[in-house]
């Protein structure tokens, strides 16, 4: 579910990456998430035509907002819900700044409603209330099974106890606890580990992760095919005949693979003091030392 706003400039504008940052403001981090699991990455280049640029507030990281310069010269903005009240505020602030830049006094919301820019403050309040209602409904609908929040920086798989706590709350209190939770998770400075896929043997598929010496990493408790993996839809985890991890060490300014290990074996043999729970499906692994990596390779190394 999302709020979609289309801005139609009176004259075609050349919205580049630098110009977007100038218009939207210095309070945001800018990048894109065209990657497995929609993890945020820096964007390199100026042309943002048909590119979903992600903006998020680094002080209060929520779900972020999306801006895309369309080929026809229009500008599309997107706010995924449920989100945080700070996301709602930032979204409409950016919409207003883009409308001012484009010299327009109205925009199209959700493909049908023409809304005057002058009504943004009133609209901001109504969307904030609606978003809180959607958050409650989303939690209720997903009180069983996996609940994934795709944040501005990285996804968070909500722990059961947090979901249960949120379900006891209502309104602004529920939204605040939710916002604080996803901000706290995303403030952790860590590499979000995603696999790459390769042909393995004649007909097999290899799913390969990388864990690097000294790098704090968010790693899955069990290997899986992430969203937006690039694999055909008919490929499932059952089709992966080997999940492996390359253990990478640093020699001076260079990095090299010390060895490969089976993914499940790595999880079973990580030093107990080296990891804590990150979310319901991931661990947070401290930067392993060279000695710890060498020990894992010595004990678990496989050929791939």
Coordinates of C-alpha atoms in Angstrom, one line a residue:
X1 CA 0.0 0.0 0.0
X2 CA 1.3 3.5 -0.8
X3 CA 0.6 7.1 -1.5
X4 CA 1.5 8.0 -5.0
X5 CA 1.8 11.6 -6.2
X6 CA 2.4 12.7 -9.7
X7 CA 3.8 16.2 -10.4
X8 CA 3.4 17.6 -13.9
X9 CA 5.7 20.5 -14.6
X10 CA 4.3 23.3 -16.8
X11 CA 7.5 23.0 -18.9
X12 CA 9.8 19.9 -19.0
X13 CA 12.5 20.0 -16.3
X14 CA 15.8 18.2 -16.2
X15 CA 15.7 16.7 -12.7
X16 CA 19.2 15.4 -12.2
X17 CA 20.5 13.7 -9.0
X18 CA 22.3 16.9 -7.9
X19 CA 19.3 19.0 -8.6
X20 CA 17.0 16.7 -6.6
X21 CA 19.4 16.9 -3.6
X22 CA 19.4 20.7 -3.9
X23 CA 15.6 20.9 -4.1
X24 CA 14.7 18.3 -1.5
X25 CA 17.3 19.4 1.1
X26 CA 20.4 18.5 3.0
X27 CA 18.5 16.7 5.8
X28 CA 18.3 13.5 3.7
X29 CA 20.5 10.7 2.6
X30 CA 20.1 9.9 -1.1
X31 CA 20.6 6.6 -2.9
X32 CA 18.7 3.7 -4.5
X33 CA 17.7 0.2 -3.6
X34 CA 17.7 -1.8 -6.9
X35 CA 19.4 -4.7 -5.1
X36 CA 18.5 -8.0 -3.4
X37 CA 16.2 -7.3 -0.4
X38 CA 16.0 -3.7 -1.5
X39 CA 19.0 -2.7 0.6
X40 CA 20.0 0.9 0.2
X41 CA 23.1 1.8 -1.8
X42 CA 24.8 5.1 -2.9
X43 CA 23.7 6.2 -6.3
X44 CA 26.5 7.1 -8.8
X45 CA 25.7 9.3 -11.7
X46 CA 23.5 12.3 -12.5
X47 CA 20.8 10.9 -14.8
X48 CA 17.8 9.6 -12.7
X49 CA 15.3 9.1 -15.5
X50 CA 13.2 6.1 -14.5
X51 CA 15.4 5.5 -11.5
X52 CA 13.8 5.1 -8.1
X53 CA 15.8 7.4 -5.8
X54 CA 15.4 6.7 -2.1
X55 CA 15.5 9.6 0.4
X56 CA 15.6 9.0 4.2
X57 CA 16.2 11.0 7.3
X58 CA 19.5 9.7 8.9
X59 CA 18.4 10.9 12.3
X60 CA 15.1 9.1 12.3
X61 CA 15.3 6.3 9.8
X62 CA 11.9 5.1 8.8
X63 CA 10.8 3.6 5.5
X64 CA 12.0 6.6 3.5
X65 CA 10.4 8.1 0.4
X66 CA 10.9 7.5 -3.4
X67 CA 11.3 10.1 -6.1
X68 CA 11.5 9.2 -9.8
X69 CA 12.0 11.5 -12.8
X70 CA 9.8 9.9 -15.5
X71 CA 10.7 9.8 -19.2
X72 CA 7.8 12.1 -20.1
X73 CA 9.2 14.9 -17.9
X74 CA 6.8 14.3 -15.0
X75 CA 8.0 13.5 -11.5
X76 CA 6.6 10.6 -9.4
X77 CA 6.9 10.4 -5.6
X78 CA 5.9 7.4 -3.5
X79 CA 5.3 6.9 0.2
X80 CA 5.0 3.2 1.3
X81 CA 2.6 2.6 4.2
X82 CA 2.6 1.7 7.0
X83 CA 5.4 4.1 7.7
X84 CA 6.4 6.6 10.4
X85 CA 4.8 10.0 11.0
X86 CA 8.3 11.5 10.3
X87 CA 8.1 9.7 6.9
X88 CA 4.8 11.4 6.2
X89 CA 6.1 14.8 7.1
X90 CA 9.2 14.4 5.0
X91 CA 7.2 13.1 2.0
X92 CA 4.9 16.1 1.8
X93 CA 7.7 18.5 2.5
X94 CA 9.5 17.1 -0.5
X95 CA 6.4 17.1 -2.7
X96 CA 5.8 20.8 -1.9
X97 CA 9.4 21.7 -2.7
X98 CA 9.2 19.8 -6.0
X99 CA 6.0 21.5 -6.9
X100 CA 7.5 24.9 -6.2
X101 CA 10.5 23.9 -8.4
X102 CA 8.2 22.9 -11.2
X103 CA 6.1 26.0 -10.9
X104 CA 2.8 24.1 -10.3
X105 CA 0.0 24.7 -7.9
X106 CA -1.5 21.3 -7.9
X107 CA -0.6 17.6 -8.1
X108 CA -2.3 14.3 -8.8
X109 CA -2.6 11.8 -5.9
X110 CA -3.2 8.1 -6.4
X111 CA -3.8 8.6 -10.1
X112 CA -7.2 10.3 -9.7
X113 CA -7.4 13.2 -7.1
X114 CA -6.2 16.6 -8.2
X115 CA -4.9 18.3 -5.0
X116 CA -3.9 22.0 -4.6
X117 CA -0.4 22.5 -3.1
X118 CA -2.1 24.9 -0.7
X119 CA -3.9 21.9 0.9
X120 CA -0.7 20.0 1.8
X121 CA -0.7 20.7 5.5
X122 CA -4.3 19.5 5.9
X123 CA -3.5 16.4 3.7
X124 CA -0.4 15.7 5.8
X125 CA -2.6 15.4 8.9
X126 CA -5.2 13.1 7.3
X127 CA -2.5 10.8 5.8
X128 CA -0.8 10.6 9.2
X129 CA -4.0 9.5 10.8
X130 CA -4.7 7.0 8.0
X131 CA -1.2 5.7 8.2
X132 CA -1.6 4.9 11.9
X133 CA -4.8 3.0 11.1
X134 CA -3.1 1.0 8.4
X135 CA -0.2 0.2 10.8
X136 CA -2.7 -1.3 13.3
X137 CA -4.4 -3.3 10.5
X138 CA -1.1 -4.5 9.1
X139 CA 0.1 -5.8 12.5
X140 CA -3.3 -7.5 13.1
X141 CA -3.2 -9.1 9.6
X142 CA 0.3 -10.4 10.2
X143 CA 0.2 -11.5 13.8
X144 CA 1.1 -15.0 12.6
X145 CA 4.1 -15.7 10.4
X146 CA 6.8 -13.4 9.1
X147 CA 6.4 -9.6 9.2
X148 CA 8.9 -7.7 7.1
X149 CA 9.3 -4.0 7.1
X150 CA 11.3 -2.7 4.1
X151 CA 13.1 0.3 5.6
X152 CA 14.9 3.2 4.0
X153 CA 18.2 1.6 4.7
X154 CA 17.5 -2.1 4.9
X155 CA 14.6 -4.6 5.7
X156 CA 13.8 -5.5 9.3
X157 CA 12.0 -8.8 10.1
X158 CA 10.1 -7.9 13.2
X159 CA 10.5 -10.0 16.3
X160 CA 7.4 -11.7 17.7
X161 CA 7.7 -10.0 21.1
X162 CA 7.8 -6.5 19.4
X163 CA 4.8 -7.4 17.2
X164 CA 2.9 -8.5 20.3
X165 CA 3.8 -5.4 22.2
X166 CA 2.6 -3.1 19.3
X167 CA -0.7 -5.0 19.2
X168 CA -1.4 -3.9 22.8
X169 CA -0.9 -0.3 21.8
X170 CA -3.0 2.2 19.8
X171 CA -2.8 5.4 17.9
X172 CA 0.2 7.7 18.3
X173 CA 1.8 5.6 21.0
X174 CA 1.8 2.5 18.7
X175 CA 3.3 4.6 15.9
X176 CA 6.0 6.0 18.1
X177 CA 7.1 2.6 19.4
X178 CA 7.1 1.3 15.8
X179 CA 9.1 4.3 14.6
X180 CA 11.6 4.0 17.4
X181 CA 12.0 0.3 16.7
X182 CA 12.8 0.5 13.0
X183 CA 15.0 3.5 13.5
X184 CA 17.1 1.7 16.2
X185 CA 17.5 -1.3 13.9
X186 CA 18.6 0.7 10.9
X187 CA 21.0 2.9 12.9
X188 CA 23.3 -0.1 13.4
X189 CA 26.3 0.4 11.1
X190 CA 26.6 -3.0 9.5
X191 CA 26.9 -4.7 6.1
X192 CA 23.6 -6.4 5.2
X193 CA 24.7 -9.7 3.7
X194 CA 22.9 -10.8 0.5
X195 CA 23.8 -13.8 -1.7
X196 CA 24.9 -13.9 -5.3
X197 CA 23.9 -16.8 -7.5
X198 CA 26.1 -18.8 -9.9
X199 CA 25.8 -21.9 -12.1
X200 CA 27.1 -24.9 -10.1
X201 CA 28.1 -28.0 -12.1
X202 CA 26.0 -28.8 -15.1
X203 CA 22.5 -28.0 -13.8
X204 CA 22.9 -26.7 -10.3
X205 CA 22.8 -23.3 -8.7
X206 CA 25.2 -22.0 -6.1
X207 CA 24.1 -19.4 -3.6
X208 CA 27.2 -17.6 -2.3
X209 CA 27.5 -15.1 0.6
X210 CA 30.6 -13.2 1.7
X211 CA 31.8 -12.5 5.2
X212 CA 34.8 -10.2 5.5
X213 CA 37.4 -9.9 8.3
X214 CA 36.6 -7.0 10.6
X215 CA 33.3 -6.1 9.0
X216 CA 30.2 -6.0 11.2
X217 CA 27.5 -7.9 9.3
X218 CA 23.8 -8.7 9.4
X219 CA 23.5 -12.3 8.3
X220 CA 20.5 -14.6 7.8
X221 CA 20.0 -17.3 10.4
X222 CA 19.3 -19.6 7.5
X223 CA 20.2 -19.0 3.8
X224 CA 17.4 -17.9 1.6
X225 CA 16.6 -16.3 -1.8
X226 CA 16.0 -12.6 -1.1
X227 CA 13.4 -10.4 -2.6
X228 CA 14.5 -8.8 -5.9
X229 CA 17.2 -11.5 -6.4
X230 CA 17.1 -11.4 -10.1
X231 CA 16.4 -15.2 -10.3
X232 CA 13.4 -16.5 -12.3
X233 CA 10.3 -16.7 -10.2
X234 CA 10.1 -20.5 -10.5
X235 CA 13.5 -20.8 -8.8
X236 CA 13.0 -21.5 -5.0
X237 CA 15.4 -22.4 -2.3
X238 CA 14.8 -26.1 -3.1
X239 CA 16.6 -25.5 -6.4
X240 CA 19.8 -24.3 -4.7
X241 CA 22.1 -27.3 -4.4
X242 CA 24.8 -25.5 -2.4
X243 CA 24.7 -22.5 -0.1
X244 CA 28.2 -21.3 0.7
X245 CA 30.1 -18.4 2.3
X246 CA 33.4 -17.0 1.1
X247 CA 35.4 -16.0 4.1
X248 CA 37.4 -12.9 3.1
X249 CA 40.6 -11.6 4.8
X250 CA 42.6 -8.5 4.4
X251 CA 46.3 -8.5 3.4
X252 CA 47.4 -4.9 3.4
X253 CA 45.2 -3.0 1.0
X254 CA 44.1 -6.1 -0.7
X255 CA 41.2 -8.6 0.1
X256 CA 41.4 -12.3 -0.7
X257 CA 39.2 -15.3 -0.1
X258 CA 40.7 -17.4 2.6
X259 CA 38.3 -20.3 1.9
X260 CA 34.7 -21.4 1.4
X261 CA 32.4 -23.0 3.9
X262 CA 28.9 -24.4 3.9
X263 CA 26.5 -21.8 5.1
X264 CA 24.7 -23.9 7.7
X265 CA 28.1 -25.1 9.0
X266 CA 29.2 -21.5 9.4
X267 CA 26.1 -20.6 11.5
X268 CA 26.6 -23.7 13.7
X269 CA 30.3 -22.9 14.3
X270 CA 30.4 -19.1 14.8
X271 CA 32.1 -18.3 18.1
X272 CA 29.3 -17.8 20.6
X273 CA 30.5 -14.4 21.6
X274 CA 30.7 -13.2 18.0
X275 CA 27.0 -12.7 17.3
X276 CA 23.7 -11.5 18.8
X277 CA 20.2 -11.4 17.4
X278 CA 19.5 -8.6 14.9
X279 CA 15.9 -9.3 14.1
X280 CA 13.6 -12.4 13.8
X281 CA 15.5 -13.8 10.9
X282 CA 19.1 -12.4 11.2
X283 CA 22.1 -12.3 13.4
X284 CA 24.4 -9.3 14.0
X285 CA 28.0 -10.6 13.7
X286 CA 30.8 -8.6 15.0
X287 CA 33.8 -8.1 12.7
X288 CA 35.6 -11.5 12.9
X289 CA 39.3 -11.4 13.5
X290 CA 41.8 -13.0 11.1
X291 CA 42.4 -15.8 13.7
X292 CA 38.7 -16.5 13.9
X293 CA 38.4 -16.7 10.1
X294 CA 41.4 -18.9 9.8
X295 CA 40.0 -21.2 12.4
X296 CA 36.7 -21.5 10.6
X297 CA 38.5 -22.2 7.3
X298 CA 40.7 -24.8 8.9
X299 CA 37.7 -26.6 10.4
X300 CA 35.1 -26.2 7.7
X301 CA 36.6 -25.5 4.3
X302 CA 34.9 -27.0 1.2
X303 CA 35.5 -27.0 -2.5
X304 CA 33.0 -25.3 -4.7

